[in-house]
CSV table of C-alpha atoms in Angstrom, one decimal:
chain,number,residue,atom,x,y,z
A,165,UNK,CA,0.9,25.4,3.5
A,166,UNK,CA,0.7,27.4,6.7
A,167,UNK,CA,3.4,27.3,8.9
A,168,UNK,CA,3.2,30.8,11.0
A,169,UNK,CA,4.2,30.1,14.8
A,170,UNK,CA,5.2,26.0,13.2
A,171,UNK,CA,9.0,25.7,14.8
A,172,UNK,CA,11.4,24.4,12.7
A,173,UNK,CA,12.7,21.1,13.6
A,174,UNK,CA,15.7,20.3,15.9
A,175,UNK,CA,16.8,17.0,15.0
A,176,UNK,CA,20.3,16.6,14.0
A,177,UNK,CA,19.3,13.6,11.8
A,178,UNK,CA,16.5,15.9,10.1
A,179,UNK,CA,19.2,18.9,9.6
A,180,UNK,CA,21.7,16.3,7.9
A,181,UNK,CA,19.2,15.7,5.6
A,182,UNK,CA,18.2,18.8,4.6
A,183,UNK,CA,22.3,19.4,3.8
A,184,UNK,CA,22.2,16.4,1.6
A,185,UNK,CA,19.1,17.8,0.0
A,186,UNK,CA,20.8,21.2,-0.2
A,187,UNK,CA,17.9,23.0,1.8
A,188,UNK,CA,17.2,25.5,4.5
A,189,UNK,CA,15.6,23.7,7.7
A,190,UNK,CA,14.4,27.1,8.6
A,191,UNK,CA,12.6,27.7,5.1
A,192,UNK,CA,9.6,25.3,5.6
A,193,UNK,CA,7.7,27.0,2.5
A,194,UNK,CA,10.6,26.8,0.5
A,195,UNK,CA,10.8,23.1,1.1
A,196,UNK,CA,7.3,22.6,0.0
A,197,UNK,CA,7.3,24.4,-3.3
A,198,UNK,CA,10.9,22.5,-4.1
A,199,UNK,CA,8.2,19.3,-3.2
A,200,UNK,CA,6.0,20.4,-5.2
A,201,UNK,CA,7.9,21.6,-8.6
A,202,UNK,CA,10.4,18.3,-8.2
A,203,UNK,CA,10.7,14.7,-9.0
A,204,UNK,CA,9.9,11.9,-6.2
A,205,UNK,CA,13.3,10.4,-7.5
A,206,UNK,CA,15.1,13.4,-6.3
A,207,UNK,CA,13.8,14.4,-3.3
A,208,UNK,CA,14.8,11.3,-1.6
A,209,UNK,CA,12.8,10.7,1.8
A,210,UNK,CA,10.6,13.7,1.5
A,211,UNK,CA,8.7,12.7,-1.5
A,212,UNK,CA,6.1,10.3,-0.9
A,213,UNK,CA,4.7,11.0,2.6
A,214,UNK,CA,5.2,15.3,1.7
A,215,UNK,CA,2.9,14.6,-1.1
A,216,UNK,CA,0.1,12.7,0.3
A,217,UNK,CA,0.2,15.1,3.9
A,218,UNK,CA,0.1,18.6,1.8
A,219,UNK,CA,-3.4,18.0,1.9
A,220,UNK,CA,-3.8,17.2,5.3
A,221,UNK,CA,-1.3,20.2,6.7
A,222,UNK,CA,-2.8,22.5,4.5
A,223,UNK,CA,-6.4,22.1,6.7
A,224,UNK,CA,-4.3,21.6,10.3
A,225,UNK,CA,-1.6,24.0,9.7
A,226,UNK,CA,-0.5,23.3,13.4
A,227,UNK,CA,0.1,19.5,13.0
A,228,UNK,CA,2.8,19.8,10.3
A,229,UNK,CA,5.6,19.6,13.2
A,230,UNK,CA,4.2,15.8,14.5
A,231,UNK,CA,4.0,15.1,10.8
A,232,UNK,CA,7.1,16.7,9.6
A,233,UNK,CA,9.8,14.1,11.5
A,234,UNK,CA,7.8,10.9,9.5
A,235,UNK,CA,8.7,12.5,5.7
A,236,UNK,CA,12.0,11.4,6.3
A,237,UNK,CA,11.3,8.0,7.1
A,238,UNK,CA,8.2,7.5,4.7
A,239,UNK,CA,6.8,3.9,3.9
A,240,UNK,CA,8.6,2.6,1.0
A,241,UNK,CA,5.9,1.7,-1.7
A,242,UNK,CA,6.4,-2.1,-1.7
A,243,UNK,CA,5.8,-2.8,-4.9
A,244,UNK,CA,5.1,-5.7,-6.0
A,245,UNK,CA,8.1,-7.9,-7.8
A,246,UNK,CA,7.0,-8.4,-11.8
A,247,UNK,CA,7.1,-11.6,-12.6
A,248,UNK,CA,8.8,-10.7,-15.4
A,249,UNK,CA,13.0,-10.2,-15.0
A,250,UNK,CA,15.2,-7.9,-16.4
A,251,UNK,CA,18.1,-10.5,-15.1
A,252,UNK,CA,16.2,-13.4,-17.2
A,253,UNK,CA,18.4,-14.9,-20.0
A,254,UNK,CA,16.8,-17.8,-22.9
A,255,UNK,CA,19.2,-20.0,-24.2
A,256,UNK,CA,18.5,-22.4,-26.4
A,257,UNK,CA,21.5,-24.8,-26.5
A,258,UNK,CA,23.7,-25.6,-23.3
A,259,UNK,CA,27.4,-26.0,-24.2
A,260,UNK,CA,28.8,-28.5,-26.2
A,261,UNK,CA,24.7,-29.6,-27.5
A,262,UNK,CA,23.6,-28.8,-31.0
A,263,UNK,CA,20.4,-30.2,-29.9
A,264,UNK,CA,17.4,-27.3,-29.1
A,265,UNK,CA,15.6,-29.0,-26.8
A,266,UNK,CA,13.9,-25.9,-25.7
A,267,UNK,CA,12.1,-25.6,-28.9
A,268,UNK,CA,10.8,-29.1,-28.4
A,269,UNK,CA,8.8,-28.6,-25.5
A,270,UNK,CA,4.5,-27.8,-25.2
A,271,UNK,CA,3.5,-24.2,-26.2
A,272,UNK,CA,2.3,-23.7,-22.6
A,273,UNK,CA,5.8,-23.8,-21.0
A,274,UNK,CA,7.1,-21.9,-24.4
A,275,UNK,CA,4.9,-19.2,-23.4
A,276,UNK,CA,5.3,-19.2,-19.3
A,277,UNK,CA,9.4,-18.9,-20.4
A,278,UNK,CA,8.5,-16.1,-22.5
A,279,UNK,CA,6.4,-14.3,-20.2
A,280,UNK,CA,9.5,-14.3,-17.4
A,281,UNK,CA,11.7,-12.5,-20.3
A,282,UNK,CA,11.8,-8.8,-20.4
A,283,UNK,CA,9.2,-7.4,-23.1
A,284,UNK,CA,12.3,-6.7,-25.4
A,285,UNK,CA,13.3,-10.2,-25.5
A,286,UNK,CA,10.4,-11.5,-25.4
A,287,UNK,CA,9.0,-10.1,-28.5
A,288,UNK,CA,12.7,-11.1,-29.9
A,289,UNK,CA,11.8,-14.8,-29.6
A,290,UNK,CA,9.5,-14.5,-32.8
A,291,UNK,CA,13.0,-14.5,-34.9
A,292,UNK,CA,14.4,-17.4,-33.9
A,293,UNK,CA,12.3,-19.7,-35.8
A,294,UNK,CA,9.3,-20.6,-36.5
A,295,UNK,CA,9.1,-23.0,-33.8
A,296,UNK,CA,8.6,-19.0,-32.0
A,297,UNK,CA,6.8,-16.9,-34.0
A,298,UNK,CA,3.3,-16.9,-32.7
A,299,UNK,CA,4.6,-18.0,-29.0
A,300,UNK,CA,4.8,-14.4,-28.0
A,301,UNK,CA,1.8,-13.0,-29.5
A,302,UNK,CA,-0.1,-16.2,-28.2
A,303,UNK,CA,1.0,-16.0,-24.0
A,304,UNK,CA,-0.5,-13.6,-21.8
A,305,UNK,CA,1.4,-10.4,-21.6
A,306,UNK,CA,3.8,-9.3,-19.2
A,307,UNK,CA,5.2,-5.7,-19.7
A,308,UNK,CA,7.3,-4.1,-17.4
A,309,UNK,CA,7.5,-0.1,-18.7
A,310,UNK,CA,10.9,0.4,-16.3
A,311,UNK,CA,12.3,-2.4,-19.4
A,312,UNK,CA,11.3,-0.1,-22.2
A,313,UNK,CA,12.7,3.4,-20.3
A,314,UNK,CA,12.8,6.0,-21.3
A,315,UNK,CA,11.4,4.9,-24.7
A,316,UNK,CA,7.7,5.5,-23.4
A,317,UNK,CA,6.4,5.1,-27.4
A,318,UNK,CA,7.7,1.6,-27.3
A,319,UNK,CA,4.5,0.9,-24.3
A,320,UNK,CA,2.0,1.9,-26.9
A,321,UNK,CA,3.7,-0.5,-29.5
A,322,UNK,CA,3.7,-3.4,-27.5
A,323,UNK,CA,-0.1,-2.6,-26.1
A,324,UNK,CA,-1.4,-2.2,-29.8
A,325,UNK,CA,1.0,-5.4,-31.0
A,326,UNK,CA,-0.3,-7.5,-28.7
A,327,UNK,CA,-4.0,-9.3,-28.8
A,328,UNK,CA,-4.1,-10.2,-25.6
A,329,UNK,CA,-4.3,-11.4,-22.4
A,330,UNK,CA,-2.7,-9.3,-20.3
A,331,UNK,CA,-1.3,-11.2,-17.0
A,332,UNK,CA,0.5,-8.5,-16.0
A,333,UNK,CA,1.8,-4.6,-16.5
A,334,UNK,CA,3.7,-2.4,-14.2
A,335,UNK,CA,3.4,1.0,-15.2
A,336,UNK,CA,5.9,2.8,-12.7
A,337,UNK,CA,9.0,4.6,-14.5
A,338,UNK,CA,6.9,6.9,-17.0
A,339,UNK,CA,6.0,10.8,-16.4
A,340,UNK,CA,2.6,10.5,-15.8
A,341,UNK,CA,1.6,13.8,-15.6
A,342,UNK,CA,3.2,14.9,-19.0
A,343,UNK,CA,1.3,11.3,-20.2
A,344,UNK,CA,-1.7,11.8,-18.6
A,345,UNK,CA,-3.6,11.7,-21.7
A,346,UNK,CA,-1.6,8.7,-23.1
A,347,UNK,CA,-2.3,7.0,-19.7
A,348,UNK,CA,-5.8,7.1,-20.4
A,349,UNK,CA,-5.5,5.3,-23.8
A,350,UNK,CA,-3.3,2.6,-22.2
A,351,UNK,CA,-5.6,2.1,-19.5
A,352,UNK,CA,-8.6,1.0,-22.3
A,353,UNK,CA,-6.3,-1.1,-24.2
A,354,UNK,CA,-5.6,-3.3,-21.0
A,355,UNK,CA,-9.7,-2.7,-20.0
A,356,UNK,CA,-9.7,-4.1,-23.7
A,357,UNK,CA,-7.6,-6.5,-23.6
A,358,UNK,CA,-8.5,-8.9,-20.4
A,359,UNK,CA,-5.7,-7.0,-17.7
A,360,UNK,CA,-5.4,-9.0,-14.7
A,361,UNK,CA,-2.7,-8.0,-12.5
A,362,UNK,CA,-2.2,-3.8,-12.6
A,363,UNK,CA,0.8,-1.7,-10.9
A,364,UNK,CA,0.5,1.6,-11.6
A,365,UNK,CA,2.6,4.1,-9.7
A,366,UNK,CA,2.8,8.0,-10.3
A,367,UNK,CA,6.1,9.6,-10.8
A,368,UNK,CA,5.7,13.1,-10.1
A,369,UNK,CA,3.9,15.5,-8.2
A,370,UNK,CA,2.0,17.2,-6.7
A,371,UNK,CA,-1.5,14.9,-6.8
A,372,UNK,CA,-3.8,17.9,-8.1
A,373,UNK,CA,-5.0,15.7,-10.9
A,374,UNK,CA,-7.0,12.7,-10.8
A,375,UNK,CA,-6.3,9.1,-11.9
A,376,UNK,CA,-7.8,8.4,-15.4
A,377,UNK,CA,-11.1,6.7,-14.7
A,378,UNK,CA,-10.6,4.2,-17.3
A,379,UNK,CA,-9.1,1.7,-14.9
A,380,UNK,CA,-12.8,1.2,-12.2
A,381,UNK,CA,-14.1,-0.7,-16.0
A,382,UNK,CA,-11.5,-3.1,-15.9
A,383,UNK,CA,-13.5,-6.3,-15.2
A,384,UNK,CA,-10.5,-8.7,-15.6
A,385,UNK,CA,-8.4,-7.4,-12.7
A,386,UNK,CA,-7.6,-10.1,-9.9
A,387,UNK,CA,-4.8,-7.7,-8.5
A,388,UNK,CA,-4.5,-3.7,-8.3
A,389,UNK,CA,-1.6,-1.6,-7.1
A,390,UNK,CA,-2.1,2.3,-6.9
A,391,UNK,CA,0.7,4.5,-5.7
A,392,UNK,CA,0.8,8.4,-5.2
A,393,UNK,CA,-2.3,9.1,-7.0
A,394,UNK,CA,-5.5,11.1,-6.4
A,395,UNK,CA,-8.1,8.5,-6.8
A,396,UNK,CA,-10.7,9.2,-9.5
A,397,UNK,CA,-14.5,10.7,-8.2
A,398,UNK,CA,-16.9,7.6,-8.3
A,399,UNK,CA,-20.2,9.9,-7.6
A,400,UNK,CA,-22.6,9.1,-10.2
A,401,UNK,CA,-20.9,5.9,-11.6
A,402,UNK,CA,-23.4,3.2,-13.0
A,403,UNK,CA,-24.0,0.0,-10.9
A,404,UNK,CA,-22.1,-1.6,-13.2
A,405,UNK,CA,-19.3,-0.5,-12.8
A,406,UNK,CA,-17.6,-2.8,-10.5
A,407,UNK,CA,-14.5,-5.5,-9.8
A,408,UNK,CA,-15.8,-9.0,-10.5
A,409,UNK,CA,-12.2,-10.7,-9.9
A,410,UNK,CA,-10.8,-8.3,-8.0
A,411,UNK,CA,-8.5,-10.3,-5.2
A,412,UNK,CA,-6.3,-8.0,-3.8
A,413,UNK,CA,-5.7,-4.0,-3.3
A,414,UNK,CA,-2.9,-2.0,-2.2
A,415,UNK,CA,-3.3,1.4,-2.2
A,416,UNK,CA,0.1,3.1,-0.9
A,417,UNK,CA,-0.1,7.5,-0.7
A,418,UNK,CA,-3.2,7.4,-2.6
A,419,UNK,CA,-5.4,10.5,-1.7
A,420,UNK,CA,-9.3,9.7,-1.6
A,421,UNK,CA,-12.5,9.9,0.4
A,422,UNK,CA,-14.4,7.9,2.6
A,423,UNK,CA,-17.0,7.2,-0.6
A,424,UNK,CA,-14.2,6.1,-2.5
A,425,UNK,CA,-12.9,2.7,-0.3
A,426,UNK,CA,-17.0,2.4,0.3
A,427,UNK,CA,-16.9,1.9,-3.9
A,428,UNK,CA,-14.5,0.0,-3.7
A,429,UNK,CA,-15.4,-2.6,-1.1
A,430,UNK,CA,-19.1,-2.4,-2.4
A,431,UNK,CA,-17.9,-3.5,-6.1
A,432,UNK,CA,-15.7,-6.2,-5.3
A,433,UNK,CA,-17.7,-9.1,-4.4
A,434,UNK,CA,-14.3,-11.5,-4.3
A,435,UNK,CA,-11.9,-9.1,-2.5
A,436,UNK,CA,-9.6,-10.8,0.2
A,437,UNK,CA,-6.8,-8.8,0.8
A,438,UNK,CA,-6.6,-4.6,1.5
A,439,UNK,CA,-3.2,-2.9,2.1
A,440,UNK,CA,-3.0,0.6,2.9
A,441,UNK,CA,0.4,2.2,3.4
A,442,UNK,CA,1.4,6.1,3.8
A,443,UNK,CA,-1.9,7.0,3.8
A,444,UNK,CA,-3.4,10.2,5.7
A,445,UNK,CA,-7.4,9.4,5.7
A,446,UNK,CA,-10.0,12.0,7.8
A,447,UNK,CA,-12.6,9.7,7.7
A,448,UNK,CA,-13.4,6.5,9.1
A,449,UNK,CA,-12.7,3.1,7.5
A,450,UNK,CA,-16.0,1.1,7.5
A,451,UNK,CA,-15.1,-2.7,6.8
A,452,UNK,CA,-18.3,-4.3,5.0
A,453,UNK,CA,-17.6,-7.3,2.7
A,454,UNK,CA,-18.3,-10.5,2.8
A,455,UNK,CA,-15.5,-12.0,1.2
A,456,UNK,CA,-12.4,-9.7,3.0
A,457,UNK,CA,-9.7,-11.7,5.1
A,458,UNK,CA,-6.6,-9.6,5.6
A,459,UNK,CA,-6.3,-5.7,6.1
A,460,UNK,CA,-3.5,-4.2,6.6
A,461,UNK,CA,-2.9,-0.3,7.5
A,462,UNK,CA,0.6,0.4,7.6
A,463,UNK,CA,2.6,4.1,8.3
A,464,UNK,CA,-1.0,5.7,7.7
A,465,UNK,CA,-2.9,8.0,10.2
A,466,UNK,CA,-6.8,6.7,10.1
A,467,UNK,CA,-9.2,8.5,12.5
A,468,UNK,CA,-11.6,5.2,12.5
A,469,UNK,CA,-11.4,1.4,11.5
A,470,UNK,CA,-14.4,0.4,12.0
A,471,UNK,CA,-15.0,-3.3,11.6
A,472,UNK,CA,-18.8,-3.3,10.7
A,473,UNK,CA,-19.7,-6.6,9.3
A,474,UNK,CA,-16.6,-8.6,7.6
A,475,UNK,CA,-17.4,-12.4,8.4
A,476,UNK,CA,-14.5,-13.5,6.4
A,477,UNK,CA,-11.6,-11.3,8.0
A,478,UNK,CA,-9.0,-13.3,10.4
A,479,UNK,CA,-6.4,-10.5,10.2
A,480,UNK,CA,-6.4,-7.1,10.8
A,481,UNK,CA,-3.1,-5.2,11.5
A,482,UNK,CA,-2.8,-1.4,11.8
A,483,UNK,CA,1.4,-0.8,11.9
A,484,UNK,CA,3.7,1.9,12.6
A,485,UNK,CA,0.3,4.6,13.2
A,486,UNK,CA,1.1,8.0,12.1
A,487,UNK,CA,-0.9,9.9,14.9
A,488,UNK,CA,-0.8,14.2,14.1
A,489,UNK,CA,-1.2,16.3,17.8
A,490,UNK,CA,-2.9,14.1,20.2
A,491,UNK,CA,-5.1,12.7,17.5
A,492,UNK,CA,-5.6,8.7,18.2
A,493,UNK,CA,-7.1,6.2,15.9
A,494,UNK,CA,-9.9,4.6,16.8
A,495,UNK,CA,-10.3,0.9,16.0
A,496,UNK,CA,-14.1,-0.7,16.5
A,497,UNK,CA,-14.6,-4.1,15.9
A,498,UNK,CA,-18.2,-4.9,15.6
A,499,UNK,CA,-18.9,-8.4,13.6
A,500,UNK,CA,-15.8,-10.5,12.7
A,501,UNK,CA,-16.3,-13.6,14.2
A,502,UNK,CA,-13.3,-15.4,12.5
A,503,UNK,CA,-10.8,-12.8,13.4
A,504,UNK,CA,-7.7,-14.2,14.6
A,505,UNK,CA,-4.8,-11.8,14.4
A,506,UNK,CA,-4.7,-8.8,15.3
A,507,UNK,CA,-2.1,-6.1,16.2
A,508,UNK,CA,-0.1,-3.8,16.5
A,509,UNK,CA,-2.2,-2.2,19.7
A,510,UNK,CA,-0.8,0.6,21.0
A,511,UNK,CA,-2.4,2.5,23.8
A,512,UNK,CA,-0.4,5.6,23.0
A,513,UNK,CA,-2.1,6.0,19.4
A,514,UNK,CA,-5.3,3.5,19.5
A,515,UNK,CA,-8.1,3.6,21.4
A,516,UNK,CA,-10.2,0.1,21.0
A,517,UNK,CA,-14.0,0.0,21.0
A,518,UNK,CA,-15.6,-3.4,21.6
A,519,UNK,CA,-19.2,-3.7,20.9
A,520,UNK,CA,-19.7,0.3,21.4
A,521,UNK,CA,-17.6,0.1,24.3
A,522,UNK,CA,-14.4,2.1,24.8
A,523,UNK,CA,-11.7,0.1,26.4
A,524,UNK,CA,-10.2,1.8,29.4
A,525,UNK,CA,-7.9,0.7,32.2
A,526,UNK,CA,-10.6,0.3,34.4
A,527,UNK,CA,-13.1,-1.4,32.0
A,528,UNK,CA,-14.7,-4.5,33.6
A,529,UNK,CA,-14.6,-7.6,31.1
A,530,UNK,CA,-18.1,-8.9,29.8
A,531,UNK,CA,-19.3,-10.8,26.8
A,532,UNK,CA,-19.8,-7.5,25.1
A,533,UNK,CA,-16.4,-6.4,25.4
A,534,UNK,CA,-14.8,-9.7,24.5
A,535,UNK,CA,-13.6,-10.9,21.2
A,536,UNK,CA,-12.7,-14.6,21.7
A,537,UNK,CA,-11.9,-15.5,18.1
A,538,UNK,CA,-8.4,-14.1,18.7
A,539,UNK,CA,-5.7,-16.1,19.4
A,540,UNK,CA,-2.3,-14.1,18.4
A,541,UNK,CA,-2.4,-10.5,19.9
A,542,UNK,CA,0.4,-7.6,19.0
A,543,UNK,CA,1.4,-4.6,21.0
A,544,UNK,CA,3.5,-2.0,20.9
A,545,UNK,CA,4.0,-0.5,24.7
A,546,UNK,CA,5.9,2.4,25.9
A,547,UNK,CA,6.8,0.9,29.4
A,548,UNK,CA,8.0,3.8,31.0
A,549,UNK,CA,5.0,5.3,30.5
A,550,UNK,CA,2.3,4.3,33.1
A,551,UNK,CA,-0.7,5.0,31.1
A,552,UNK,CA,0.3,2.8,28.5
A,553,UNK,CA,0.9,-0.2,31.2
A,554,UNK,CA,-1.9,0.1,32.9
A,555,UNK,CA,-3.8,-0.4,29.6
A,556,UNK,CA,-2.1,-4.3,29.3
A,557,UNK,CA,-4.4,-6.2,31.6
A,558,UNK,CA,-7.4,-4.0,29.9
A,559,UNK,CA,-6.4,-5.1,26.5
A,560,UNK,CA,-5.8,-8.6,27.4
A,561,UNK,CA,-9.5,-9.1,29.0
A,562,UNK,CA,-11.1,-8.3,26.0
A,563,UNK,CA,-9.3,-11.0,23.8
A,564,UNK,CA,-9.8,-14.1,26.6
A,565,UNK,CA,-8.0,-16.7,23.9
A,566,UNK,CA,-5.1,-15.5,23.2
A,567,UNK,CA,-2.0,-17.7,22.8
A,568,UNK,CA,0.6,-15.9,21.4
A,569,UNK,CA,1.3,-12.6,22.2
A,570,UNK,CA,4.0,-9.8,21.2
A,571,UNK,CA,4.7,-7.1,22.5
A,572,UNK,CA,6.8,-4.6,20.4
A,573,UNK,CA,9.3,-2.1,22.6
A,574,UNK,CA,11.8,0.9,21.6
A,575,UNK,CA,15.4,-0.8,22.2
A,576,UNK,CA,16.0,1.7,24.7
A,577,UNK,CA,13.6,0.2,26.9
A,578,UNK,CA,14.9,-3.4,26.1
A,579,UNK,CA,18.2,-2.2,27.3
A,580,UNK,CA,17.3,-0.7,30.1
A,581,UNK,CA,15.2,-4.1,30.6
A,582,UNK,CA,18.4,-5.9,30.3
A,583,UNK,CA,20.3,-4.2,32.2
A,584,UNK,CA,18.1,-4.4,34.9
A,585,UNK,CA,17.8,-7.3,34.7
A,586,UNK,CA,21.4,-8.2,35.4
A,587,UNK,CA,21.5,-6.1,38.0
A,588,UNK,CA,19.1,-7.7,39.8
């Protein structure tokens, strides 16, 4: 990276964490080769968001500065929870009982308590009796690789040892660059074997490799979640090739290109929800589906979300906008005639097109600028800063409906508010 004529930063807060992390504020090149030869684990706040905007700074060597404050508040990946636990317990006989009336009941709750045990005990259960012995092999899989750590062998056991299906996996505590030929084999045996929910975070660094392509065959899927990856190249993939069941996506510090989402959104004919968090995307986000209800863009610099025909969608929300220089995201909302919800605005970062009109503070309201489906209407504003007022009434003619609306300020400003407001 870059960084001639970049200063260093100034913020106490940023300094203090540099000490803990036992670096030179001043040695901004040294900081990114300790990024990119260490673990996310150990480098704390500076992992995530350094690894998906090395890219990025590397082109705009003069943004790294607006960027630089954000690595040490990066979005944590929200991951989500297993519905497996590592804090589940199976006993068989409360105190003072000699009767097992867990044995007793249908095979279908046998194997729904089974598939909230840890792999470990799960796979146990067979010796117990033979009441258990096929109940394990005969419920949908749930394995959980952080439960098997650092015994990464014991995920290709239970893959191979179980026929299937495969309710869930969360592949999130293994190396996967040192596995990164292992990964692939895992990924066909859950293609194989019917996966249908798939967390699959990467635990080291940097992202010059690309995720195994295995997983864009895996029909089954109703739920994917990809973290700190480079997503695979889909040029040239057969028609095919696409996401039948495919619910719900969350991609968090994934690296990828505009063709990429387009893939995705083209080969998922049953896709409702999209979450995007720590993202740093150059190219515009062009919303086509017909089945799409709720995006979410959180923590993520976006240069365009364009809304191009999604007749399905009732949420959109674009949070916390990461915005490099004076760069502002554009969002254009062309056909969503059930959109309801939609936030956070922010005239500091977001500049709103309505029907290929760019709302100013002076824009006269007109059918073409108006989107009357929406009814609950966020905003962050800077009121000390006039500009952003001024853009208020602007914002509020285009979305005539609206009943609730919330406006998001620093706490300085509601202090000053209240104070004021005593005062007077």
């Amino acid at each position: 990276m870059d960084t001639q004529g970049s200063p260093a930063p100034t913020n106490s807060a940023m300094a203090a964490e540099f000490r803990r992390l036992g670096l030179d504020a001043d040695d901004v090149e040294g900081i990114s080769l300790r990024a990119a030869a260490g673990s996310i684990d150990t480098l704390g706040p500076l992992g995530p968001a350094m690894a998906v905007a090395t890219d990025f700074l590397r082109k705009h060597p003069n943004e790294w500065p607006s960027l630089f404050a954000r690595l040490f508040s990066p979005p944590v990946c929200s991951v989500p929870n297993p519905p497996a636990s590592p804090a589940a317990r199976l006993f068989a006989l409360p105190p003072n009982d000699a009767v097992d009336r867990v044995s007793r009941l249908p095979d279908a709750l046998l194997g729904d308590i089974v598939s909230r045990l840890p792999v470990k005990d799960a796979a146990r259960t067979a010796a117990l009796s033979r009441r258990w012995r096929g109940v394990w092999r005969s419920a949908p899989l749930v394995l959980v690789d952080a439960d098997l750590f650092p015994a990464t062998s014991a995920v290709s056991s239970v893959l191979a040892a179980h026929p299937g299906p495969i309710r869930c996996v969360h592949l999130t505590s293994s190396y996967m660059v040192e596995f990164h030929g292992l990964l692939s084999r895992w990924l066909q045996l859950l293609a194989d074997k019917g996966i249908q929910e798939l967390v699959l975070v990467n635990r080291r660094w940097p992202l010059d490799f690309d995720l195994p392509a295995t997983f864009l065959g895996m029909a089954t899927l109703t739920r994917l979640y990809l973290g700190l990856w480079k997503f695979p190249c889909t040029v040239g993939l057969p028609r095919k090739t696409f996401f039948p069941n495919l619910r719900e996506l969350e991609l968090c510090n994934v690296i990828m290109g505009s063709r990429d989402l387009d893939f995705i959104l083209d080969r998922s004919p049953v896709l409702e929800k999209l979450f995007i968090q720590g993202n740093v995307l150059e190219f515009p986000i062009r919303l086509v589906s017909q089945s799409l209800r709720q995006v979410g863009l959180v923590c993520s610099f976006i240069k365009e979300i364009f809304v191009v025909d999604a007749p399905c969608l009732d949420q959109l929300i674009h949070s916390e906008v990461c915005t490099p220089g004076r760069n502002r995201s554009k969002i254009k909302i062309g056909h969503a005639p059930k959109l309801v919800y939609l936030g956070f605005l922010n005239p500091k970062n977001h500049e709103l097109d309505i029907g290929d009109t760019i709302i100013k503070d002076k824009t006269t309201a007109s059918p073409r600028t108006m989107v009357p489906s929406v009814t609950f209407l966020c905003m962050h504003v800077r009121f000390g800063v006039r500009n952003d007022v001024k853009m208020i009434p602007s914002f509020l003619r285009c979305f005539p409906n609206v009943e609730d609306l919330h406006i998001w300020v620093k706490p300085l400003t509601l202090l000053l508010a209240f104070i004021c407001t005593i005062m007077y």
